[in-house]
Short mmCIF file of C-alpha atoms in Angstrom, two decimals:
data_model
loop_
_atom_site.label_atom_id
_atom_site.label_comp_id
_atom_site.label_asym_id
_atom_site.label_seq_id
_atom_site.Cartn_x
_atom_site.Cartn_y
_atom_site.Cartn_z
CA MET X 1458 -87.17 11.21 5.29
CA THR X 1459 -83.91 12.36 3.78
CA MET X 1460 -80.47 13.62 5.27
CA ALA X 1461 -78.33 16.37 3.70
CA LEU X 1462 -75.12 15.28 2.66
CA THR X 1463 -71.90 17.02 1.80
CA GLY X 1464 -69.23 15.60 -0.54
CA ILE X 1465 -65.50 16.24 0.20
CA VAL X 1466 -64.01 15.56 -3.09
CA THR X 1467 -60.80 15.46 -5.32
CA THR X 1468 -60.16 15.14 -9.02
CA ASP X 1469 -58.02 12.45 -10.25
CA LEU X 1470 -55.75 12.20 -13.39
CA ALA X 1471 -58.37 10.75 -15.59
CA ALA X 1472 -60.46 14.25 -14.56
CA ILE X 1473 -62.80 12.44 -12.91
CA THR X 1474 -64.21 13.93 -9.35
CA ARG X 1475 -64.66 11.43 -6.82
CA GLY X 1476 -64.99 11.63 -2.98
CA ARG X 1477 -66.95 10.55 0.02
CA TRP X 1478 -69.91 12.11 1.56
CA VAL X 1479 -70.54 13.03 4.94
CA PRO X 1480 -73.69 14.42 6.96
CA THR X 1481 -73.94 18.13 6.39
CA ALA X 1482 -74.58 18.68 9.88
CA ARG X 1483 -71.36 16.83 10.86
CA TYR X 1484 -69.21 18.58 8.09
CA GLU X 1485 -70.70 22.08 9.40
CA ALA X 1486 -69.80 21.25 12.97
CA GLY X 1487 -66.02 21.80 11.96
CA ASN X 1488 -64.57 18.28 11.84
CA ASP X 1489 -61.52 18.84 9.92
CA GLY X 1490 -60.02 15.34 10.00
CA GLY X 1491 -61.09 14.81 6.53
CA ILE X 1492 -61.99 11.28 4.59
CA GLY X 1493 -59.89 8.40 4.06
CA TRP X 1494 -58.24 8.25 0.68
CA LEU X 1495 -55.45 5.81 -1.08
CA PRO X 1496 -52.68 6.61 -2.99
CA ALA X 1497 -53.51 4.20 -5.64
CA ASN X 1498 -56.82 6.25 -6.09
CA LEU X 1499 -54.68 8.47 -8.21
CA ALA X 1500 -54.21 5.77 -10.81
CA LEU X 1501 -57.95 5.19 -11.32
CA THR X 1502 -58.85 5.32 -15.14
CA PRO X 1503 -62.05 6.41 -16.58
CA PHE X 1504 -62.93 3.07 -17.15
CA GLY X 1505 -63.07 2.10 -13.59
CA GLY X 1506 -60.04 0.06 -12.77
CA ILE X 1507 -56.80 1.09 -11.29
CA ALA X 1508 -53.87 1.55 -13.92
CA THR X 1509 -51.03 -0.82 -13.39
CA PRO X 1510 -48.04 -0.59 -12.89
CA ASN X 1511 -48.24 2.45 -10.57
CA PRO X 1512 -45.82 3.41 -7.80
CA TRP X 1513 -48.58 2.71 -5.14
CA GLY X 1514 -49.88 -0.77 -4.98
CA SER X 1515 -52.28 -1.72 -2.34
CA THR X 1516 -50.48 0.26 0.48
CA GLY X 1517 -50.57 3.49 2.07
CA ASP X 1518 -53.14 5.90 3.53
CA LEU X 1519 -53.97 9.61 2.98
CA ARG X 1520 -56.47 12.06 4.02
CA VAL X 1521 -58.66 14.48 1.90
CA VAL X 1522 -59.09 17.48 4.01
CA ALA X 1523 -62.07 19.79 2.82
CA ASP X 1524 -60.90 23.29 1.86
CA ARG X 1525 -63.62 25.34 3.64
CA THR X 1526 -63.11 28.33 1.29
CA ALA X 1527 -64.14 25.96 -1.90
CA ARG X 1528 -67.60 24.90 -1.15
CA TYR X 1529 -70.08 24.79 -3.91
CA ARG X 1530 -73.68 24.20 -2.79
CA THR X 1531 -77.19 24.74 -4.71
CA SER X 1532 -80.52 23.70 -4.36
CA ALA X 1533 -81.30 24.92 -7.90
CA THR X 1534 -80.33 21.84 -9.88
CA GLY X 1535 -83.83 20.06 -9.67
CA ALA X 1536 -82.56 17.32 -7.70
CA ALA X 1537 -84.34 15.97 -4.49
CA THR X 1538 -81.67 17.22 -2.29
CA PRO X 1539 -79.10 19.94 -2.51
CA PHE X 1540 -75.92 19.63 -4.65
CA ASP X 1541 -73.08 20.21 -2.22
CA ILE X 1542 -69.43 19.49 -2.64
CA VAL X 1543 -66.25 20.83 -1.10
CA MET X 1544 -62.89 20.82 -2.75
CA GLY X 1545 -60.58 18.72 -0.87
CA ASP X 1546 -56.67 18.69 -0.65
CA ILE X 1547 -54.77 15.37 -0.27
CA VAL X 1548 -52.65 15.15 2.75
CA GLU X 1549 -50.54 12.50 4.61
CA LEU X 1550 -51.65 11.45 7.80
CA ASP X 1551 -49.84 14.10 9.64
CA GLY X 1552 -51.39 16.81 7.73
CA THR X 1553 -48.80 17.84 5.12
CA PRO X 1554 -49.56 18.15 1.81
CA TRP X 1555 -49.12 14.98 -0.35
CA ARG X 1556 -46.75 15.79 -3.36
CA CYS X 1557 -49.19 14.16 -5.83
CA CYS X 1558 -52.29 16.05 -4.92
CA PRO X 1559 -53.48 18.01 -8.02
CA ARG X 1560 -54.62 20.92 -5.94
CA THR X 1561 -51.17 21.01 -4.25
CA LEU X 1562 -49.34 20.75 -7.61
CA LEU X 1563 -51.25 24.07 -8.80
CA ARG X 1564 -50.49 25.87 -5.58
CA ASP X 1565 -47.07 25.09 -5.70
CA ALA X 1566 -46.91 26.24 -9.27
CA VAL X 1567 -48.62 29.48 -8.28
CA ALA X 1568 -46.10 29.96 -5.44
CA ALA X 1569 -43.14 29.37 -7.56
CA LEU X 1570 -44.39 31.97 -10.00
CA ARG X 1571 -44.70 34.26 -7.22
CA ALA X 1572 -41.42 33.66 -5.55
CA GLU X 1573 -39.38 33.88 -8.72
CA THR X 1574 -41.08 36.98 -10.48
CA GLY X 1575 -43.32 38.48 -8.08
CA LEU X 1576 -46.42 37.78 -10.43
CA SER X 1577 -49.63 36.14 -9.92
CA LEU X 1578 -52.33 34.94 -12.52
CA ARG X 1579 -55.97 35.82 -13.11
CA ILE X 1580 -57.71 32.66 -14.95
CA ALA X 1581 -61.10 32.13 -16.21
CA VAL X 1582 -62.20 28.99 -17.82
CA GLU X 1583 -64.81 28.41 -20.76
CA GLN X 1584 -66.20 25.14 -21.24
CA GLU X 1585 -68.32 23.58 -23.93
CA PHE X 1586 -70.63 20.61 -23.82
CA GLN X 1587 -73.63 18.76 -25.79
CA ILE X 1588 -76.81 17.61 -24.66
CA PHE X 1589 -77.95 14.31 -25.87
CA GLY X 1590 -81.48 12.70 -25.44
CA ALA X 1591 -83.43 15.93 -25.36
CA GLY X 1592 -85.08 15.80 -28.64
CA PHE X 1593 -84.60 19.40 -29.19
CA PRO X 1594 -85.79 20.74 -32.68
CA ALA X 1595 -83.31 22.00 -35.12
CA ALA X 1596 -82.26 25.71 -34.73
CA HIS X 1597 -79.72 27.86 -35.96
CA PRO X 1598 -76.45 28.31 -33.80
CA LEU X 1599 -76.21 31.38 -31.40
CA SER X 1600 -79.79 31.88 -32.16
CA ILE X 1601 -82.79 33.14 -29.80
CA ALA X 1602 -84.40 29.68 -30.71
CA ALA X 1603 -81.37 27.53 -30.12
CA LEU X 1604 -81.38 28.75 -26.43
CA ARG X 1605 -85.24 29.09 -25.79
CA ARG X 1606 -85.83 25.75 -27.29
CA ALA X 1607 -84.23 24.17 -24.11
CA ASP X 1608 -86.04 26.40 -21.77
CA PRO X 1609 -85.83 26.58 -18.62
CA PHE X 1610 -82.32 24.83 -18.83
CA ALA X 1611 -80.24 27.88 -19.31
CA PRO X 1612 -81.97 29.92 -16.62
CA HIS X 1613 -81.93 27.12 -14.10
CA LEU X 1614 -78.28 26.53 -15.03
CA MET X 1615 -77.18 29.95 -14.73
CA ALA X 1616 -79.37 30.14 -11.18
CA ALA X 1617 -77.62 27.12 -9.90
CA LEU X 1618 -74.15 28.30 -10.88
CA ASP X 1619 -74.93 31.69 -9.25
CA GLU X 1620 -76.12 30.07 -6.12
CA ALA X 1621 -73.13 27.73 -5.94
CA GLY X 1622 -70.79 30.74 -6.10
CA VAL X 1623 -69.06 30.11 -9.49
CA ASP X 1624 -69.72 33.65 -10.66
CA PRO X 1625 -71.21 32.64 -14.04
CA GLU X 1626 -71.01 35.26 -16.91
CA VAL X 1627 -72.40 33.85 -20.19
CA VAL X 1628 -74.30 30.65 -21.42
CA LEU X 1629 -75.07 30.40 -25.17
CA ALA X 1630 -76.03 27.80 -27.71
CA GLU X 1631 -72.83 27.04 -29.54
CA PHE X 1632 -72.15 25.83 -33.25
CA GLY X 1633 -72.27 22.27 -32.80
CA THR X 1634 -75.64 20.01 -32.59
CA ASP X 1635 -77.19 20.77 -29.30
CA GLN X 1636 -73.97 22.24 -27.96
CA PHE X 1637 -73.73 25.09 -25.34
CA GLU X 1638 -70.87 26.95 -23.82
CA VAL X 1639 -70.78 28.55 -20.24
CA THR X 1640 -68.39 30.98 -18.94
CA CYS X 1641 -67.53 32.25 -15.48
CA SER X 1642 -65.72 35.31 -14.26
CA PRO X 1643 -61.76 35.39 -13.69
CA ALA X 1644 -60.16 34.10 -10.48
CA ASP X 1645 -56.88 32.95 -8.88
CA PRO X 1646 -55.69 29.79 -10.51
CA VAL X 1647 -56.96 27.37 -7.82
CA ALA X 1648 -60.53 28.89 -7.64
CA ALA X 1649 -60.40 28.93 -11.56
CA ALA X 1650 -60.01 25.14 -11.56
CA ASP X 1651 -62.40 24.47 -8.51
CA ARG X 1652 -64.84 26.39 -10.65
CA ALA X 1653 -64.28 24.41 -13.82
CA ILE X 1654 -65.04 21.32 -11.83
CA ALA X 1655 -68.02 22.65 -10.32
CA ILE X 1656 -69.51 23.71 -13.51
CA ARG X 1657 -69.07 20.38 -14.86
CA GLU X 1658 -70.72 18.51 -12.14
CA ILE X 1659 -73.57 21.12 -11.89
CA VAL X 1660 -74.36 20.89 -15.59
CA ARG X 1661 -74.30 16.99 -15.31
CA GLU X 1662 -76.82 17.10 -12.80
CA ILE X 1663 -79.07 19.60 -14.06
CA VAL X 1664 -79.35 17.67 -17.31
CA GLY X 1665 -79.33 14.33 -15.82
CA VAL X 1666 -82.40 15.23 -13.70
CA ARG X 1667 -84.25 16.01 -16.98
CA GLY X 1668 -83.40 12.40 -18.24
CA TRP X 1669 -80.96 13.87 -20.65
CA GLN X 1670 -77.18 13.37 -20.66
CA ALA X 1671 -74.52 16.10 -20.91
CA SER X 1672 -71.07 15.27 -22.40
CA PHE X 1673 -67.96 17.45 -22.34
CA ALA X 1674 -65.99 14.88 -24.15
CA PRO X 1675 -63.34 16.60 -26.80
CA LYS X 1676 -65.28 14.83 -29.58
CA THR X 1677 -68.55 12.99 -29.25
CA ALA X 1678 -68.39 11.73 -32.80
CA PRO X 1679 -65.33 12.01 -35.46
CA GLY X 1680 -67.05 14.38 -37.46
CA ALA X 1681 -68.79 16.46 -34.79
CA VAL X 1682 -67.69 19.91 -33.70
CA GLY X 1683 -65.27 19.45 -30.85
CA ASN X 1684 -65.96 20.51 -27.10
CA GLY X 1685 -63.01 22.63 -25.84
CA VAL X 1686 -61.94 23.92 -22.66
CA HIS X 1687 -60.39 27.54 -23.17
CA ILE X 1688 -58.19 28.65 -20.33
CA HIS X 1689 -57.94 32.41 -20.34
CA PHE X 1690 -54.90 34.08 -18.27
CA SER X 1691 -53.63 37.30 -17.52
CA LEU X 1692 -50.58 38.17 -15.46
CA THR X 1693 -50.87 40.67 -12.49
CA ASP X 1694 -48.14 42.25 -10.38
CA ALA X 1695 -47.71 42.00 -6.56
CA ASP X 1696 -50.44 44.78 -6.21
CA GLY X 1697 -52.91 43.10 -8.65
CA ARG X 1698 -52.19 45.52 -11.49
CA PRO X 1699 -52.18 44.10 -14.97
CA ALA X 1700 -48.46 42.92 -16.04
CA GLY X 1701 -48.86 41.32 -19.07
CA TYR X 1702 -50.10 44.40 -21.31
CA ASP X 1703 -47.99 46.82 -23.27
CA ALA X 1704 -50.03 48.89 -25.67
CA VAL X 1705 -47.05 49.63 -28.05
CA GLN X 1706 -45.74 46.18 -28.34
CA PRO X 1707 -46.95 43.58 -30.91
CA GLY X 1708 -50.11 41.86 -29.74
CA GLY X 1709 -50.15 44.37 -26.86
CA LEU X 1710 -47.84 41.90 -24.89
CA SER X 1711 -45.55 43.46 -22.32
CA ALA X 1712 -41.98 41.84 -22.26
CA GLN X 1713 -43.02 39.62 -19.09
CA GLY X 1714 -46.24 38.56 -21.01
CA ALA X 1715 -44.30 37.75 -24.12
CA ALA X 1716 -41.83 35.98 -22.18
CA PHE X 1717 -44.41 33.95 -20.44
CA CYS X 1718 -45.86 33.09 -23.76
CA ALA X 1719 -42.68 31.88 -25.30
CA GLY X 1720 -42.09 29.56 -22.60
CA ILE X 1721 -45.68 28.07 -23.22
CA LEU X 1722 -44.99 27.95 -26.95
CA ARG X 1723 -41.33 26.26 -26.34
CA HIS X 1724 -42.83 23.53 -24.24
CA LEU X 1725 -46.29 23.19 -26.08
CA PRO X 1726 -45.83 19.77 -27.63
CA ALA X 1727 -45.11 18.45 -24.05
CA LEU X 1728 -47.93 20.53 -22.20
CA THR X 1729 -50.46 19.10 -24.39
CA LEU X 1730 -50.36 15.78 -22.81
CA PHE X 1731 -51.48 17.60 -19.72
CA SER X 1732 -54.25 19.68 -21.23
CA ALA X 1733 -55.35 17.25 -23.71
CA PRO X 1734 -54.54 13.72 -22.39
CA SER X 1735 -56.96 11.44 -23.94
CA VAL X 1736 -56.99 9.50 -27.37
CA THR X 1737 -59.99 11.44 -28.70
CA SER X 1738 -58.42 14.89 -27.59
CA TYR X 1739 -56.31 14.37 -30.89
CA TYR X 1740 -59.31 13.97 -32.99
CA ARG X 1741 -60.03 17.64 -32.08
CA LEU X 1742 -56.68 19.02 -32.28
CA ARG X 1743 -56.41 19.24 -36.11
CA PRO X 1744 -55.97 22.08 -38.41
CA GLN X 1745 -59.28 23.99 -39.53
CA GLY X 1746 -61.11 22.84 -36.59
CA TRP X 1747 -61.26 26.08 -34.83
CA SER X 1748 -59.16 24.54 -31.90
CA ALA X 1749 -55.24 24.26 -31.88
CA SER X 1750 -52.75 22.36 -34.17
CA TRP X 1751 -49.59 24.38 -34.04
CA THR X 1752 -47.08 26.15 -31.74
CA TRP X 1753 -48.57 29.23 -32.74
CA LEU X 1754 -49.30 32.91 -31.03
CA ALA X 1755 -51.75 34.99 -32.88
CA ASP X 1756 -53.87 37.90 -32.47
CA ARG X 1757 -57.74 37.18 -32.36
CA ASP X 1758 -57.34 33.89 -34.65
CA ARG X 1759 -59.35 30.91 -33.00
CA GLU X 1760 -57.04 28.50 -34.87
CA ALA X 1761 -54.03 29.66 -32.79
CA THR X 1762 -53.17 27.66 -29.92
CA LEU X 1763 -52.35 31.00 -27.98
CA ARG X 1764 -54.82 33.66 -28.97
CA ILE X 1765 -54.49 37.10 -27.85
CA CYS X 1766 -57.97 38.27 -27.02
CA PRO X 1767 -59.77 41.54 -28.10
CA THR X 1768 -59.82 44.50 -25.98
CA THR X 1769 -62.14 47.49 -26.47
CA THR X 1770 -61.63 51.22 -25.51
CA ALA X 1771 -65.51 52.02 -25.84
CA ASN X 1772 -66.92 54.23 -23.04
CA GLY X 1773 -63.36 55.11 -21.90
CA ARG X 1774 -62.67 51.02 -20.90
CA ASP X 1775 -58.90 50.45 -19.96
CA PRO X 1776 -57.74 47.69 -22.30
CA ALA X 1777 -54.88 46.74 -19.78
CA ARG X 1778 -57.36 45.13 -17.54
CA GLN X 1779 -59.24 43.19 -20.34
CA HIS X 1780 -55.95 42.02 -22.22
CA ASN X 1781 -55.70 38.18 -21.64
CA ILE X 1782 -54.53 35.22 -23.59
CA GLU X 1783 -56.55 32.27 -24.39
CA TYR X 1784 -55.05 28.65 -24.47
CA ARG X 1785 -57.09 26.82 -26.71
CA ALA X 1786 -55.45 23.34 -26.63
CA ALA X 1787 -57.22 21.85 -23.75
CA ASP X 1788 -60.60 19.64 -23.04
CA ALA X 1789 -62.21 18.17 -20.14
CA THR X 1790 -60.51 15.01 -20.29
CA ALA X 1791 -57.82 16.92 -18.39
CA ASN X 1792 -57.67 17.65 -14.92
CA PRO X 1793 -57.78 21.34 -14.60
CA TYR X 1794 -55.56 21.70 -11.69
CA VAL X 1795 -52.79 19.58 -13.48
CA ALA X 1796 -53.23 21.33 -16.84
CA ILE X 1797 -53.19 24.92 -15.41
CA ALA X 1798 -50.13 23.87 -13.20
CA ALA X 1799 -48.33 22.68 -16.31
CA LEU X 1800 -49.11 25.97 -18.11
CA ILE X 1801 -47.72 27.91 -15.25
CA ARG X 1802 -44.69 25.85 -15.26
CA ALA X 1803 -44.11 26.29 -18.96
CA GLY X 1804 -44.73 30.17 -18.77
CA LEU X 1805 -42.51 30.50 -15.78
CA SER X 1806 -39.59 28.70 -17.81
CA GLY X 1807 -39.91 31.72 -20.25
CA LEU X 1808 -39.60 34.23 -17.62
CA ALA X 1809 -36.76 32.45 -15.87
CA ASP X 1810 -34.74 32.24 -19.25
CA ASP X 1811 -36.05 35.90 -20.32
CA LEU X 1812 -36.88 34.39 -23.71
CA PRO X 1813 -37.57 37.16 -26.48
CA PRO X 1814 -40.91 37.68 -27.55
CA PRO X 1815 -42.49 35.24 -29.85
CA PRO X 1816 -43.57 36.28 -33.30
CA VAL X 1817 -47.44 37.26 -33.33
CA ILE X 1818 -48.09 35.48 -36.73
CA ALA X 1819 -51.10 36.42 -38.98
CA GLU X 1820 -50.80 33.54 -41.37
CA HIS X 1821 -52.13 30.13 -40.68
CA PRO X 1822 -49.17 27.77 -40.49
CA ASP X 1823 -51.02 25.43 -43.00
CA THR X 1824 -50.62 28.20 -45.75
CA LEU X 1825 -46.62 28.31 -45.00
CA ASP X 1826 -43.97 26.03 -46.56
CA ALA X 1827 -41.61 23.92 -44.31
CA ALA X 1828 -38.94 26.60 -44.54
CA ALA X 1829 -41.07 29.49 -43.26
CA CYS X 1830 -42.65 27.57 -40.52
CA ALA X 1831 -39.14 26.69 -39.33
CA ALA X 1832 -38.05 30.12 -39.54
CA LEU X 1833 -41.04 30.97 -37.32
CA ASN X 1834 -40.56 28.12 -34.83
CA LEU X 1835 -43.96 26.83 -35.88
CA ARG X 1836 -44.25 23.21 -34.98
CA ARG X 1837 -47.14 20.87 -35.26
CA LEU X 1838 -48.73 19.84 -32.09
CA PRO X 1839 -48.90 15.93 -31.39
CA GLU X 1840 -51.03 14.32 -33.61
CA THR X 1841 -51.75 11.12 -31.13
CA LEU X 1842 -51.73 10.34 -27.36
CA GLU X 1843 -48.55 8.49 -28.13
CA ASP X 1844 -46.98 11.26 -29.83
CA ALA X 1845 -47.90 13.65 -26.98
CA VAL X 1846 -46.29 11.18 -24.55
CA ALA X 1847 -43.16 10.97 -26.54
CA ALA X 1848 -43.17 14.92 -26.52
CA TRP X 1849 -43.47 14.96 -22.84
CA GLN X 1850 -40.55 12.27 -22.46
CA GLY X 1851 -38.20 14.09 -24.89
CA ASP X 1852 -38.68 17.56 -22.99
CA ALA X 1853 -36.38 17.07 -19.92
CA ALA X 1854 -37.61 20.31 -18.44
CA ALA X 1855 -41.33 19.36 -18.76
CA TYR X 1856 -40.75 15.90 -17.43
CA GLY X 1857 -39.28 17.31 -14.25
CA TRP X 1858 -42.37 19.62 -13.49
CA PHE X 1859 -43.78 17.16 -11.24
CA ALA X 1860 -42.63 14.60 -8.61
CA PRO X 1861 -41.41 11.34 -10.17
CA ASP X 1862 -44.11 9.08 -8.73
CA PHE X 1863 -46.75 11.52 -10.03
CA ALA X 1864 -45.34 11.37 -13.50
CA ALA X 1865 -45.09 7.57 -13.19
CA THR X 1866 -48.83 7.25 -12.37
CA TRP X 1867 -49.69 9.81 -14.98
CA LEU X 1868 -47.89 7.72 -17.68
CA SER X 1869 -49.59 4.45 -16.24
CA VAL X 1870 -53.19 6.21 -16.57
CA ARG X 1871 -52.42 7.08 -20.36
CA GLN X 1872 -51.09 3.73 -21.04
CA ALA X 1873 -53.97 2.24 -19.54
CA GLU X 1874 -56.18 4.39 -21.89
CA LEU X 1875 -54.15 3.48 -24.98
CA ALA X 1876 -54.61 -0.11 -24.24
CA ARG X 1877 -58.35 0.15 -23.82
CA LEU X 1878 -58.84 1.86 -27.16
CA ALA X 1879 -56.25 -0.14 -28.92
CA ASP X 1880 -58.74 -1.93 -30.89
CA LEU X 1881 -61.59 0.44 -31.12
CA SER X 1882 -62.39 2.70 -34.18
CA PRO X 1883 -62.64 6.43 -33.95
CA ASP X 1884 -66.69 6.08 -33.99
CA GLU X 1885 -66.29 3.65 -31.12
CA ALA X 1886 -63.75 5.68 -29.01
CA CYS X 1887 -65.88 8.69 -29.31
CA ARG X 1888 -69.17 7.03 -28.22
CA LEU X 1889 -67.33 5.65 -25.35
CA TYR X 1890 -65.93 9.03 -24.23
CA ARG X 1891 -69.35 10.59 -24.80
CA ASP X 1892 -70.45 8.31 -21.91
CA LEU X 1893 -67.42 8.64 -19.68
CA TYR X 1894 -67.29 12.34 -19.71
#
């Protein structure tokens, strides 16, 4: 005999989703007292311990309260019992939001954008992962055989994601060895981050049930193709109409869309710490790697950190409703709530300061000399986690995006990672992260 369980979960600064499970009948009866939680849980590292020093120590109590609009449940993973999680908000004992809850940080950023500009965002997240241990025969990337050799993995995955409510769009066999990508439709920022978490966990369960391993690590080997998380965003006005598009402007960017992108580019070296926060993230963020390596806005170039995505007018389609920007300097070691919150804070700063449109640059920065790069304000992204920490600490505005105790905990988790990997070679670091993520 088994009992159905529902997980009330939260995702920490190491991008590990953790929680507690309650009988489903108890959850569905409407007990909204939440589950017990500790402030120091925010400082958990991907290696299992709590990073020290941190602001919390052994004191304090919190609750994680289920957001009943954010339940992801499916019986299609192949496991003996249904996959069933509900995203939770971390609150104080009196029910007020905890200032360091990642979902609250994102919700606050969304509210600030709306309050200061009247604008909102629609976001969709693409995620890449690799499968290990399946023994798939070799196949050409993107080919029919590359997907069918794993059959019925892809149909089961899409069925599970659909049943769970993440609104999947596409699954494909990617360029890397046994690499796949899955996409879902746009949603409001909090729901988009929720979906990113649900997709990762459902993929891992479906793959694990088959005796294989799924890894979303940014690099599973130094020379391997990277696994990215691509954050697509578009601005909308108070009535839900596209606000980031202007057909006659470079890249189709409206004045507001261009200012938002300019804010991201201005703070991009610091922002990278939140979207690519691991040592191995920086093995991926290198030139000629189809990822991102410069503060670069380009039209349909997959080396650019901000890529203006293509639109089509075929069959009368409206380009304004398709127009979106892809942020490419992210991976699955990032907490998606924090990464998107930082992205919004950076973009909002560009709107608040009415920054001029950044140039849409056709040439790869690697082909330009130092003077040309300086004239275009092209800067190399941080090349190591230490560089990213320094960029964040040197950017006063970015350093103030989040509460001081959140910032201190974030730094502590990053320093714990640096200490853990200090004596590891790139090969060893990639193997470690392949198993952790």
